[in-house]
Amino acid sequence: MDIEAINLTKKYGSFYALKDLNLKISGSKCVGYLGPNGAGKTTTLKLFTHLLNPTRGEAIINGYNVNKEIKKALRDVGTLIETPDFYPYLTPIETLEMLCRIRFADRCEIKNALEEVGMYEWRNKKIGKFSKGMKQRIAIAAALVTNPSVIILDEPTTGMDPKGMVEIRYVIKNLKKEKRLIFMSSHLLPEVTEVCDEVAMINCGTLLLYDSIHSIMEKFRGHAVEVAAMNEISVDRIMNIKGVKSVEKITPTKIRIDFEDGAEMQHKILQSLLKMGIKVVEYRSAGIALEKAYIELIGGGKK
Amino acid sequence: MNDLAQMIIISRYQFRNYLRAKRLLILFLITIIIAAIYLIVVSIYVNPEDMTVKNFSRNWASPVSFLVILASLFFGGDAIAGEYQNRTGYFLFPNPIKRYTIIWGKFLASFLASLIVVLSYWVIAIVDIFYYYSTIPNAVWYSLSLSILFLISLLSLTYLFSSLFKSGAIAITIVAIIYFFVFNIVDSISMLSGVEPWFSITYGASVITLVFDGNYIGDYTHKQVMQAGKHMNFTTYNPYIWEGIAIMVLYFVISAILASIIFRYKEMK
C-alpha cells in the first residue's frame, strides 16, 4: 500500500496548481492533506485518480503510474473526489452494483457499505431525488464497496450535517482498523486531528510539511490556556502567578493566559488558580497544535 | 480485468439510461408517427399501381436520413459531454477502466438504441412495400444497409462533438445546427459554386435514396448543370455508390479516432 508523487506538477498557462510535489506515503495509516482553498489539494487527488493529466512528474499508486497504467494503478483504490453526482435513473444498489461490475468485485459488500453510511433504507430509491448530503454518503459507500486497500477522499464530510459528519468520521476511524492507507484532504483541522495519523500541508501548490500528528503536537504545542470560572475572575491576581506572561479577559468569567513553557507550567498555573479560590469549570489549551502549525506555515506561505 | 467485458458493462448501463430516461420510447414514438403519417398519405393520395416498386420504396427511404440524425442527437449528443456537465465523471472515471473502453461502451449502446429505431421504421416500410407489390426489391436491402452505415458514421461524428464540449445541452444544440443547417448550406453552396461536396457527410448519405436509381452501381447522372438565367448555373452532384460509402466510412474512422483521443486526454477540472 503506497502512494507516491514524484515531481508531480500541474500547470494551467503560467499558473502552477501544483509544483514539483514529492511525497511518499506507505503502509496502513490515515494521512490528512491540509491546505487553504486553491492550495492544490484537489488537484493532487485528481492527478492520483486520473481525472487530470500531469504537466510533468508521476503519480504512482502501489508501484504503478496512474497516467500510464490506470487499470493496475486504480485496481485497489476507492475514491471520492469533490461531490460526485450519480446517474439519476439508478438506485443506490444499482449504482454500487455498476461499480462492482466495472471492477469485477464481489457484490456482497453492497449491503454493508450502504448500512455503514446510513443509506440502506434508501437503497431502492432513484438517486436523482437525493440531497447533496445523501449523495455524499453514497459516494463514500462507493469508495468503500470494493474493499480497497487504498482510499482517496477529497473533503469527505463536505455538504453534511453535523450528525452526518460525526458518522462519517466514525466510518473512517473504523477503516483504519482494517489495514488500509487513507489519503484524505480536508480544511477542518479538528477533523484531521481526530481521524488522521499523519498530516501533509500544502499551499500555493507546494508541500510545506509532512509529519505525524504526534510530532506536530510536539513541535507546535501551544503555550496558552483558556480558563472559565463560575464567578468573575480578577486579572491582576493572576498576573502574579509565576510563569504567566500575559492575561487577556475574554468575558468577565473567561480569560486566556499566556505562559512561558511546558506542560508542567500549565499544571502549576491550574493549581495556583484553585489555591486562589477561583472556581474553575473549564481549563483547556487555547488552540490546537495543528492549528498553530497551519497558521504558522500557511501564513508564511502567503507572504 | 477484461476491456471487452468492461465495455459491455458500460454499454448495458448506458442503454438502461436510454430506457429509464424514456429517450428510446420518445424516439420510437416519433418514428411510429412518421411512418403512420406516411401510411395515411399513401393510402389517401397515392395509387401504388401508378408507381414502380423502386419509386415507391425510395419514398419510404427518404425520411431515413432525418431519422438517423434524430437518433444521433438523442443518443449521442450528450453521451460524453453529460459526464462532465452532470459530474457523473467523478464517479465513473476514477476506476480501473480505460477511457477508450468507456467511449466505445457508450457508443455501442447508442448504436443499438438508434438501430432499434431505424430498423423499426424499415420494418414498417418493408411490410408496406410487400403489401402493395408482393415483392421487395434488392435496392431496399442496399438502402437499409447504407442507412446503418450512415448511422454509424453520424454517431461517430456526434461523439466527436460530444467529447469536445463540457455541456450536454451545448453539444446537442451545436450538433443539431451542424446537421440540420450547416451541411445543407454546404450542399447549397456546392450547387452555386460547382464544387462537388465530397467532404459533406449528408452528401455521402444521399446514396441511401440514390441506390433506387439505376442498377445499384451508381449508373445515374453524377453531375447535372442547369442554366438558371443568363449568367447563372446550378450544378447538382450525385455521389457514386462507392463514393458515398467511402465518405461515410472516412467520417466514421476519422471521427472515432479523434473522439477517442480527445476523450482520453480530456480532464475533469
PDB file of C-alpha atoms in Angstrom, chain A residues 12-272:
ATOM      1  CA  TYR A  12      -2.505  25.960 -16.283  1.00  0.00           C
ATOM      2  CA  GLY A  13      -0.893  28.537 -18.560  1.00  0.00           C
ATOM      3  CA  SER A  14       1.650  30.238 -16.324  1.00  0.00           C
ATOM      4  CA  PHE A  15      -0.155  29.275 -13.091  1.00  0.00           C
ATOM      5  CA  TYR A  16       1.110  26.311 -11.089  1.00  0.00           C
ATOM      6  CA  ALA A  17      -1.787  24.499  -9.420  1.00  0.00           C
ATOM      7  CA  LEU A  18       0.782  22.021  -8.132  1.00  0.00           C
ATOM      8  CA  LYS A  19       4.543  22.391  -8.308  1.00  0.00           C
ATOM      9  CA  ASP A  20       7.079  19.575  -8.033  1.00  0.00           C
ATOM     10  CA  LEU A  21       5.246  17.662  -5.331  1.00  0.00           C
ATOM     11  CA  ASN A  22       7.397  14.907  -3.862  1.00  0.00           C
ATOM     12  CA  LEU A  23       5.575  12.826  -1.326  1.00  0.00           C
ATOM     13  CA  LYS A  24       5.631   9.163  -0.417  1.00  0.00           C
ATOM     14  CA  ILE A  25       3.064   7.626   1.892  1.00  0.00           C
ATOM     15  CA  SER A  26       3.344   3.951   2.735  1.00  0.00           C
ATOM     16  CA  GLY A  27       1.636   1.470   4.992  1.00  0.00           C
ATOM     17  CA  SER A  28      -1.603   1.267   6.874  1.00  0.00           C
ATOM     18  CA  LYS A  29      -2.443   4.744   8.129  1.00  0.00           C
ATOM     19  CA  CYS A  30      -4.623   7.769   7.605  1.00  0.00           C
ATOM     20  CA  VAL A  31      -2.927  10.857   6.199  1.00  0.00           C
ATOM     21  CA  GLY A  32      -4.641  14.226   6.261  1.00  0.00           C
ATOM     22  CA  TYR A  33      -3.935  16.573   3.379  1.00  0.00           C
ATOM     23  CA  LEU A  34      -4.352  20.148   4.530  1.00  0.00           C
ATOM     24  CA  GLY A  35      -4.281  23.499   2.851  1.00  0.00           C
ATOM     25  CA  PRO A  36      -6.419  26.557   2.182  1.00  0.00           C
ATOM     26  CA  ASN A  37      -8.771  26.844  -0.769  1.00  0.00           C
ATOM     27  CA  GLY A  38      -6.819  26.792  -4.037  1.00  0.00           C
ATOM     28  CA  ALA A  39      -3.715  25.313  -2.398  1.00  0.00           C
ATOM     29  CA  GLY A  40      -3.599  22.329  -4.759  1.00  0.00           C
ATOM     30  CA  LYS A  41      -5.213  19.622  -2.610  1.00  0.00           C
ATOM     31  CA  THR A  42      -7.950  18.607  -5.035  1.00  0.00           C
ATOM     32  CA  THR A  43      -5.520  18.946  -7.970  1.00  0.00           C
ATOM     33  CA  THR A  44      -3.234  16.408  -6.289  1.00  0.00           C
ATOM     34  CA  LEU A  45      -6.078  13.977  -5.651  1.00  0.00           C
ATOM     35  CA  LYS A  46      -7.363  14.386  -9.209  1.00  0.00           C
ATOM     36  CA  LEU A  47      -3.902  13.582 -10.545  1.00  0.00           C
ATOM     37  CA  PHE A  48      -3.861  10.433  -8.416  1.00  0.00           C
ATOM     38  CA  THR A  49      -7.264   9.375  -9.756  1.00  0.00           C
ATOM     39  CA  HIS A  50      -6.681  10.069 -13.448  1.00  0.00           C
ATOM     40  CA  LEU A  51      -9.128  12.959 -13.605  1.00  0.00           C
ATOM     41  CA  LEU A  52      -6.274  15.290 -14.599  1.00  0.00           C
ATOM     42  CA  ASN A  53      -3.135  14.663 -16.620  1.00  0.00           C
ATOM     43  CA  PRO A  54       0.101  15.887 -15.030  1.00  0.00           C
ATOM     44  CA  THR A  55       2.136  18.577 -16.789  1.00  0.00           C
ATOM     45  CA  ARG A  56       5.184  16.672 -15.603  1.00  0.00           C
ATOM     46  CA  GLY A  57       6.106  14.176 -12.932  1.00  0.00           C
ATOM     47  CA  GLU A  58       4.427  10.977 -11.874  1.00  0.00           C
ATOM     48  CA  ALA A  59       1.549   9.933  -9.667  1.00  0.00           C
ATOM     49  CA  ILE A  60       2.186   6.377  -8.543  1.00  0.00           C
ATOM     50  CA  ILE A  61      -0.124   4.057  -6.626  1.00  0.00           C
ATOM     51  CA  ASN A  62       1.090   0.659  -5.477  1.00  0.00           C
ATOM     52  CA  GLY A  63       4.029   0.924  -7.872  1.00  0.00           C
ATOM     53  CA  TYR A  64       2.008   1.783 -10.985  1.00  0.00           C
ATOM     54  CA  ASN A  65       1.918   5.111 -12.790  1.00  0.00           C
ATOM     55  CA  VAL A  66      -1.701   6.296 -12.787  1.00  0.00           C
ATOM     56  CA  ASN A  67      -1.364   8.032 -16.134  1.00  0.00           C
ATOM     57  CA  LYS A  68       0.228   5.101 -17.938  1.00  0.00           C
ATOM     58  CA  GLU A  69      -1.212   2.026 -16.230  1.00  0.00           C
ATOM     59  CA  ILE A  70      -4.584   3.172 -14.999  1.00  0.00           C
ATOM     60  CA  LYS A  71      -6.070  -0.316 -14.653  1.00  0.00           C
ATOM     61  CA  LYS A  72      -3.264  -1.604 -12.462  1.00  0.00           C
ATOM     62  CA  ALA A  73      -2.862   1.634 -10.522  1.00  0.00           C
ATOM     63  CA  LEU A  74      -6.548   2.082  -9.628  1.00  0.00           C
ATOM     64  CA  ARG A  75      -7.379  -1.618  -9.251  1.00  0.00           C
ATOM     65  CA  ASP A  76      -7.279  -1.487  -5.468  1.00  0.00           C
ATOM     66  CA  VAL A  77      -8.223   2.152  -4.899  1.00  0.00           C
ATOM     67  CA  GLY A  78     -11.502   3.603  -3.625  1.00  0.00           C
ATOM     68  CA  THR A  79     -12.070   7.271  -4.387  1.00  0.00           C
ATOM     69  CA  LEU A  80     -14.280  10.175  -3.510  1.00  0.00           C
ATOM     70  CA  ILE A  81     -13.358  13.308  -5.425  1.00  0.00           C
ATOM     71  CA  GLU A  82     -15.325  16.527  -4.896  1.00  0.00           C
ATOM     72  CA  THR A  83     -19.007  15.701  -4.550  1.00  0.00           C
ATOM     73  CA  PRO A  84     -19.678  13.370  -7.446  1.00  0.00           C
ATOM     74  CA  ASP A  85     -23.078  13.058  -8.963  1.00  0.00           C
ATOM     75  CA  PHE A  86     -24.632   9.761  -9.920  1.00  0.00           C
ATOM     76  CA  TYR A  87     -26.797   8.547 -12.736  1.00  0.00           C
ATOM     77  CA  PRO A  88     -30.220   9.805 -11.618  1.00  0.00           C
ATOM     78  CA  TYR A  89     -32.057   6.822 -13.091  1.00  0.00           C
ATOM     79  CA  LEU A  90     -30.185   4.339 -10.881  1.00  0.00           C
ATOM     80  CA  THR A  91     -30.848   3.413  -7.259  1.00  0.00           C
ATOM     81  CA  PRO A  92     -28.015   3.243  -4.690  1.00  0.00           C
ATOM     82  CA  ILE A  93     -27.930  -0.547  -5.016  1.00  0.00           C
ATOM     83  CA  GLU A  94     -27.728  -0.374  -8.818  1.00  0.00           C
ATOM     84  CA  THR A  95     -25.046   2.321  -8.638  1.00  0.00           C
ATOM     85  CA  LEU A  96     -22.848   0.220  -6.374  1.00  0.00           C
ATOM     86  CA  GLU A  97     -23.569  -2.863  -8.491  1.00  0.00           C
ATOM     87  CA  MET A  98     -22.353  -0.974 -11.548  1.00  0.00           C
ATOM     88  CA  LEU A  99     -19.161  -0.067  -9.740  1.00  0.00           C
ATOM     89  CA  CYS A 100     -18.591  -3.655  -8.581  1.00  0.00           C
ATOM     90  CA  ARG A 101     -19.185  -4.958 -12.100  1.00  0.00           C
ATOM     91  CA  ILE A 102     -16.725  -2.480 -13.642  1.00  0.00           C
ATOM     92  CA  ARG A 103     -14.152  -3.532 -11.045  1.00  0.00           C
ATOM     93  CA  PHE A 104     -15.075  -7.236 -11.183  1.00  0.00           C
ATOM     94  CA  ALA A 105     -15.521  -7.046  -7.416  1.00  0.00           C
ATOM     95  CA  ASP A 106     -17.729  -9.085  -5.127  1.00  0.00           C
ATOM     96  CA  ARG A 107     -21.202  -7.562  -4.794  1.00  0.00           C
ATOM     97  CA  CYS A 108     -21.868  -8.980  -1.335  1.00  0.00           C
ATOM     98  CA  GLU A 109     -20.351  -5.877   0.303  1.00  0.00           C
ATOM     99  CA  ILE A 110     -23.045  -3.571  -1.115  1.00  0.00           C
ATOM    100  CA  LYS A 111     -25.425  -4.052   1.812  1.00  0.00           C
ATOM    101  CA  ASN A 112     -22.646  -3.438   4.354  1.00  0.00           C
ATOM    102  CA  ALA A 113     -21.406  -0.334   2.553  1.00  0.00           C
ATOM    103  CA  LEU A 114     -24.900   1.178   2.421  1.00  0.00           C
ATOM    104  CA  GLU A 115     -25.551   0.332   6.057  1.00  0.00           C
ATOM    105  CA  GLU A 116     -22.247   1.833   7.083  1.00  0.00           C
ATOM    106  CA  VAL A 117     -23.114   5.220   5.578  1.00  0.00           C
ATOM    107  CA  GLY A 118     -26.719   5.047   6.769  1.00  0.00           C
ATOM    108  CA  MET A 119     -28.282   4.772   3.322  1.00  0.00           C
ATOM    109  CA  TYR A 120     -29.596   1.220   3.341  1.00  0.00           C
ATOM    110  CA  GLU A 121     -33.226   2.239   3.797  1.00  0.00           C
ATOM    111  CA  TRP A 122     -32.903   4.379   0.636  1.00  0.00           C
ATOM    112  CA  ARG A 123     -31.395   1.535  -1.359  1.00  0.00           C
ATOM    113  CA  ASN A 124     -34.241   1.224  -3.869  1.00  0.00           C
ATOM    114  CA  LYS A 125     -34.988   4.912  -4.442  1.00  0.00           C
ATOM    115  CA  LYS A 126     -33.696   6.720  -7.523  1.00  0.00           C
ATOM    116  CA  ILE A 127     -30.618   8.811  -6.664  1.00  0.00           C
ATOM    117  CA  GLY A 128     -31.854  11.710  -8.807  1.00  0.00           C
ATOM    118  CA  LYS A 129     -34.059  12.866  -5.935  1.00  0.00           C
ATOM    119  CA  PHE A 130     -31.382  12.697  -3.217  1.00  0.00           C
ATOM    120  CA  SER A 131     -29.940  15.721  -1.382  1.00  0.00           C
ATOM    121  CA  LYS A 132     -26.258  16.663  -1.594  1.00  0.00           C
ATOM    122  CA  GLY A 133     -25.548  15.112   1.799  1.00  0.00           C
ATOM    123  CA  MET A 134     -27.214  11.847   0.784  1.00  0.00           C
ATOM    124  CA  LYS A 135     -25.208  11.757  -2.439  1.00  0.00           C
ATOM    125  CA  GLN A 136     -22.052  12.330  -0.413  1.00  0.00           C
ATOM    126  CA  ARG A 137     -22.931   9.297   1.689  1.00  0.00           C
ATOM    127  CA  ILE A 138     -23.456   7.214  -1.464  1.00  0.00           C
ATOM    128  CA  ALA A 139     -20.106   8.476  -2.739  1.00  0.00           C
ATOM    129  CA  ILE A 140     -18.425   7.263   0.447  1.00  0.00           C
ATOM    130  CA  ALA A 141     -20.189   3.903   0.103  1.00  0.00           C
ATOM    131  CA  ALA A 142     -18.866   3.743  -3.485  1.00  0.00           C
ATOM    132  CA  ALA A 143     -15.334   4.352  -2.230  1.00  0.00           C
ATOM    133  CA  LEU A 144     -15.659   1.503   0.275  1.00  0.00           C
ATOM    134  CA  VAL A 145     -17.784  -1.093  -1.511  1.00  0.00           C
ATOM    135  CA  THR A 146     -14.964  -2.873  -3.314  1.00  0.00           C
ATOM    136  CA  ASN A 147     -12.964  -3.149  -0.089  1.00  0.00           C
ATOM    137  CA  PRO A 148      -9.899  -1.315  -1.453  1.00  0.00           C
ATOM    138  CA  SER A 149      -6.590  -1.123   0.382  1.00  0.00           C
ATOM    139  CA  VAL A 150      -6.011   2.488  -0.695  1.00  0.00           C
ATOM    140  CA  ILE A 151      -8.737   5.076  -0.175  1.00  0.00           C
ATOM    141  CA  ILE A 152      -8.506   8.625  -1.534  1.00  0.00           C
ATOM    142  CA  LEU A 153     -11.046  11.033  -0.068  1.00  0.00           C
ATOM    143  CA  ASP A 154     -11.499  14.661  -1.003  1.00  0.00           C
ATOM    144  CA  GLU A 155     -13.161  16.523   1.876  1.00  0.00           C
ATOM    145  CA  PRO A 156     -15.417  13.590   2.742  1.00  0.00           C
ATOM    146  CA  THR A 157     -17.679  15.470   5.160  1.00  0.00           C
ATOM    147  CA  THR A 158     -18.437  18.345   2.787  1.00  0.00           C
ATOM    148  CA  GLY A 159     -22.141  19.100   2.496  1.00  0.00           C
ATOM    149  CA  MET A 160     -23.082  17.014   5.511  1.00  0.00           C
ATOM    150  CA  ASP A 161     -24.997  17.988   8.612  1.00  0.00           C
ATOM    151  CA  PRO A 162     -23.152  17.738  11.975  1.00  0.00           C
ATOM    152  CA  LYS A 163     -24.625  14.297  12.663  1.00  0.00           C
ATOM    153  CA  GLY A 164     -23.508  13.084   9.247  1.00  0.00           C
ATOM    154  CA  MET A 165     -20.010  14.470   9.829  1.00  0.00           C
ATOM    155  CA  VAL A 166     -19.677  12.554  13.080  1.00  0.00           C
ATOM    156  CA  GLU A 167     -20.933   9.360  11.428  1.00  0.00           C
ATOM    157  CA  ILE A 168     -18.514   9.628   8.517  1.00  0.00           C
ATOM    158  CA  ARG A 169     -15.574  10.305  10.833  1.00  0.00           C
ATOM    159  CA  TYR A 170     -16.576   7.189  12.730  1.00  0.00           C
ATOM    160  CA  VAL A 171     -16.619   5.216   9.452  1.00  0.00           C
ATOM    161  CA  ILE A 172     -13.142   6.495   8.545  1.00  0.00           C
ATOM    162  CA  LYS A 173     -11.782   5.674  12.001  1.00  0.00           C
ATOM    163  CA  ASN A 174     -13.169   2.159  11.648  1.00  0.00           C
ATOM    164  CA  LEU A 175     -11.481   1.802   8.258  1.00  0.00           C
ATOM    165  CA  LYS A 176      -8.134   2.462   9.890  1.00  0.00           C
ATOM    166  CA  LYS A 177      -8.526  -0.734  11.881  1.00  0.00           C
ATOM    167  CA  GLU A 178      -8.612  -2.778   8.678  1.00  0.00           C
ATOM    168  CA  LYS A 179      -5.117  -2.198   7.285  1.00  0.00           C
ATOM    169  CA  ARG A 180      -5.727   0.490   4.724  1.00  0.00           C
ATOM    170  CA  LEU A 181      -3.961   3.551   3.502  1.00  0.00           C
ATOM    171  CA  ILE A 182      -6.310   6.519   3.642  1.00  0.00           C
ATOM    172  CA  PHE A 183      -5.292   9.783   1.992  1.00  0.00           C
ATOM    173  CA  MET A 184      -7.818  12.421   2.904  1.00  0.00           C
ATOM    174  CA  SER A 185      -7.953  16.117   2.098  1.00  0.00           C
ATOM    175  CA  SER A 186      -9.730  18.450   4.464  1.00  0.00           C
ATOM    176  CA  HIS A 187      -9.692  22.008   5.682  1.00  0.00           C
ATOM    177  CA  LEU A 188     -11.266  21.028   9.010  1.00  0.00           C
ATOM    178  CA  LEU A 189      -8.341  20.865  11.437  1.00  0.00           C
ATOM    179  CA  PRO A 190     -10.238  19.207  14.315  1.00  0.00           C
ATOM    180  CA  GLU A 191     -11.409  16.544  11.872  1.00  0.00           C
ATOM    181  CA  VAL A 192      -7.848  15.809  10.756  1.00  0.00           C
ATOM    182  CA  THR A 193      -6.593  15.778  14.359  1.00  0.00           C
ATOM    183  CA  GLU A 194      -9.344  13.364  15.327  1.00  0.00           C
ATOM    184  CA  VAL A 195      -9.056  10.986  12.395  1.00  0.00           C
ATOM    185  CA  CYS A 196      -5.543  11.098  10.930  1.00  0.00           C
ATOM    186  CA  ASP A 197      -2.164   9.701  11.981  1.00  0.00           C
ATOM    187  CA  GLU A 198      -0.075  11.923   9.739  1.00  0.00           C
ATOM    188  CA  VAL A 199      -0.510  15.272   8.042  1.00  0.00           C
ATOM    189  CA  ALA A 200       0.762  16.766   4.812  1.00  0.00           C
ATOM    190  CA  MET A 201       0.319  20.532   4.416  1.00  0.00           C
ATOM    191  CA  ILE A 202       0.291  22.274   1.099  1.00  0.00           C
ATOM    192  CA  ASN A 203      -0.054  25.862  -0.039  1.00  0.00           C
ATOM    193  CA  CYS A 204       0.284  27.564  -3.412  1.00  0.00           C
ATOM    194  CA  GLY A 205       0.945  24.180  -4.990  1.00  0.00           C
ATOM    195  CA  THR A 206       3.962  23.447  -2.763  1.00  0.00           C
ATOM    196  CA  LEU A 207       4.296  20.906   0.037  1.00  0.00           C
ATOM    197  CA  LEU A 208       5.148  22.660   3.304  1.00  0.00           C
ATOM    198  CA  LEU A 209       5.162  19.822   5.804  1.00  0.00           C
ATOM    199  CA  TYR A 210       4.689  16.085   6.072  1.00  0.00           C
ATOM    200  CA  ASP A 211       4.867  14.668   9.547  1.00  0.00           C
ATOM    201  CA  SER A 212       2.986  12.633  12.127  1.00  0.00           C
ATOM    202  CA  ILE A 213       0.298  14.315  14.210  1.00  0.00           C
ATOM    203  CA  HIS A 214       2.285  13.372  17.318  1.00  0.00           C
ATOM    204  CA  SER A 215       5.421  15.081  16.045  1.00  0.00           C
ATOM    205  CA  ILE A 216       3.486  18.192  15.054  1.00  0.00           C
ATOM    206  CA  MET A 217       1.938  18.280  18.520  1.00  0.00           C
ATOM    207  CA  GLU A 218       5.449  18.293  19.989  1.00  0.00           C
ATOM    208  CA  LYS A 219       6.762  20.966  17.653  1.00  0.00           C
ATOM    209  CA  PHE A 220       3.802  23.309  17.725  1.00  0.00           C
ATOM    210  CA  ARG A 221       2.493  22.845  21.242  1.00  0.00           C
ATOM    211  CA  GLY A 222       0.561  25.906  22.347  1.00  0.00           C
ATOM    212  CA  HIS A 223       1.609  27.942  25.429  1.00  0.00           C
ATOM    213  CA  ALA A 224      -1.780  29.360  26.252  1.00  0.00           C
ATOM    214  CA  VAL A 225      -4.836  28.170  28.132  1.00  0.00           C
ATOM    215  CA  GLU A 226      -8.405  29.308  28.259  1.00  0.00           C
ATOM    216  CA  VAL A 227      -9.982  29.331  31.722  1.00  0.00           C
ATOM    217  CA  ALA A 228     -13.676  29.591  32.535  1.00  0.00           C
ATOM    218  CA  ALA A 229     -14.870  30.087  36.121  1.00  0.00           C
ATOM    219  CA  MET A 230     -18.183  30.257  37.935  1.00  0.00           C
ATOM    220  CA  ASN A 231     -17.532  33.844  39.114  1.00  0.00           C
ATOM    221  CA  GLU A 232     -15.812  36.917  37.742  1.00  0.00           C
ATOM    222  CA  ILE A 233     -12.023  36.479  37.501  1.00  0.00           C
ATOM    223  CA  SER A 234      -9.578  39.141  38.693  1.00  0.00           C
ATOM    224  CA  VAL A 235      -6.855  39.550  36.081  1.00  0.00           C
ATOM    225  CA  ASP A 236      -4.413  41.381  38.389  1.00  0.00           C
ATOM    226  CA  ARG A 237      -4.164  38.461  40.802  1.00  0.00           C
ATOM    227  CA  ILE A 238      -3.412  36.014  38.030  1.00  0.00           C
ATOM    228  CA  MET A 239      -0.595  38.166  36.619  1.00  0.00           C
ATOM    229  CA  ASN A 240       1.272  37.482  39.851  1.00  0.00           C
ATOM    230  CA  ILE A 241       1.415  33.733  39.255  1.00  0.00           C
ATOM    231  CA  LYS A 242       4.934  32.625  38.422  1.00  0.00           C
ATOM    232  CA  GLY A 243       5.434  31.850  34.708  1.00  0.00           C
ATOM    233  CA  VAL A 244       2.398  33.802  33.472  1.00  0.00           C
ATOM    234  CA  LYS A 245       3.342  36.185  30.655  1.00  0.00           C
ATOM    235  CA  SER A 246       0.015  37.849  29.981  1.00  0.00           C
ATOM    236  CA  VAL A 247      -3.675  37.539  30.773  1.00  0.00           C
ATOM    237  CA  GLU A 248      -6.485  38.530  28.433  1.00  0.00           C
ATOM    238  CA  LYS A 249     -10.074  38.901  29.607  1.00  0.00           C
ATOM    239  CA  ILE A 250     -12.456  37.336  27.099  1.00  0.00           C
ATOM    240  CA  THR A 251     -15.604  37.700  29.224  1.00  0.00           C
ATOM    241  CA  PRO A 252     -15.966  38.514  32.977  1.00  0.00           C
ATOM    242  CA  THR A 253     -15.839  34.770  33.715  1.00  0.00           C
ATOM    243  CA  LYS A 254     -13.467  33.680  30.970  1.00  0.00           C
ATOM    244  CA  ILE A 255      -9.770  34.505  30.439  1.00  0.00           C
ATOM    245  CA  ARG A 256      -6.835  33.488  28.293  1.00  0.00           C
ATOM    246  CA  ILE A 257      -3.464  33.002  29.940  1.00  0.00           C
ATOM    247  CA  ASP A 258      -0.190  33.001  28.004  1.00  0.00           C
ATOM    248  CA  PHE A 259       2.606  31.325  29.916  1.00  0.00           C
ATOM    249  CA  GLU A 260       6.283  30.585  29.430  1.00  0.00           C
ATOM    250  CA  ASP A 261       6.670  26.932  28.602  1.00  0.00           C
ATOM    251  CA  GLY A 262       5.770  23.309  29.101  1.00  0.00           C
ATOM    252  CA  ALA A 263       3.003  21.062  30.350  1.00  0.00           C
ATOM    253  CA  GLU A 264       4.409  21.267  33.913  1.00  0.00           C
ATOM    254  CA  MET A 265       3.864  25.025  33.953  1.00  0.00           C
ATOM    255  CA  GLN A 266       0.341  24.564  32.629  1.00  0.00           C
ATOM    256  CA  HIS A 267      -0.384  22.207  35.546  1.00  0.00           C
ATOM    257  CA  LYS A 268       1.124  24.604  38.133  1.00  0.00           C
ATOM    258  CA  ILE A 269      -0.981  27.500  36.892  1.00  0.00           C
ATOM    259  CA  LEU A 270      -4.113  25.417  37.368  1.00  0.00           C
ATOM    260  CA  GLN A 271      -3.033  24.559  40.908  1.00  0.00           C
ATOM    261  CA  SER A 272      -2.416  28.260  41.635  1.00  0.00           C
TER     262      SER A 272
END
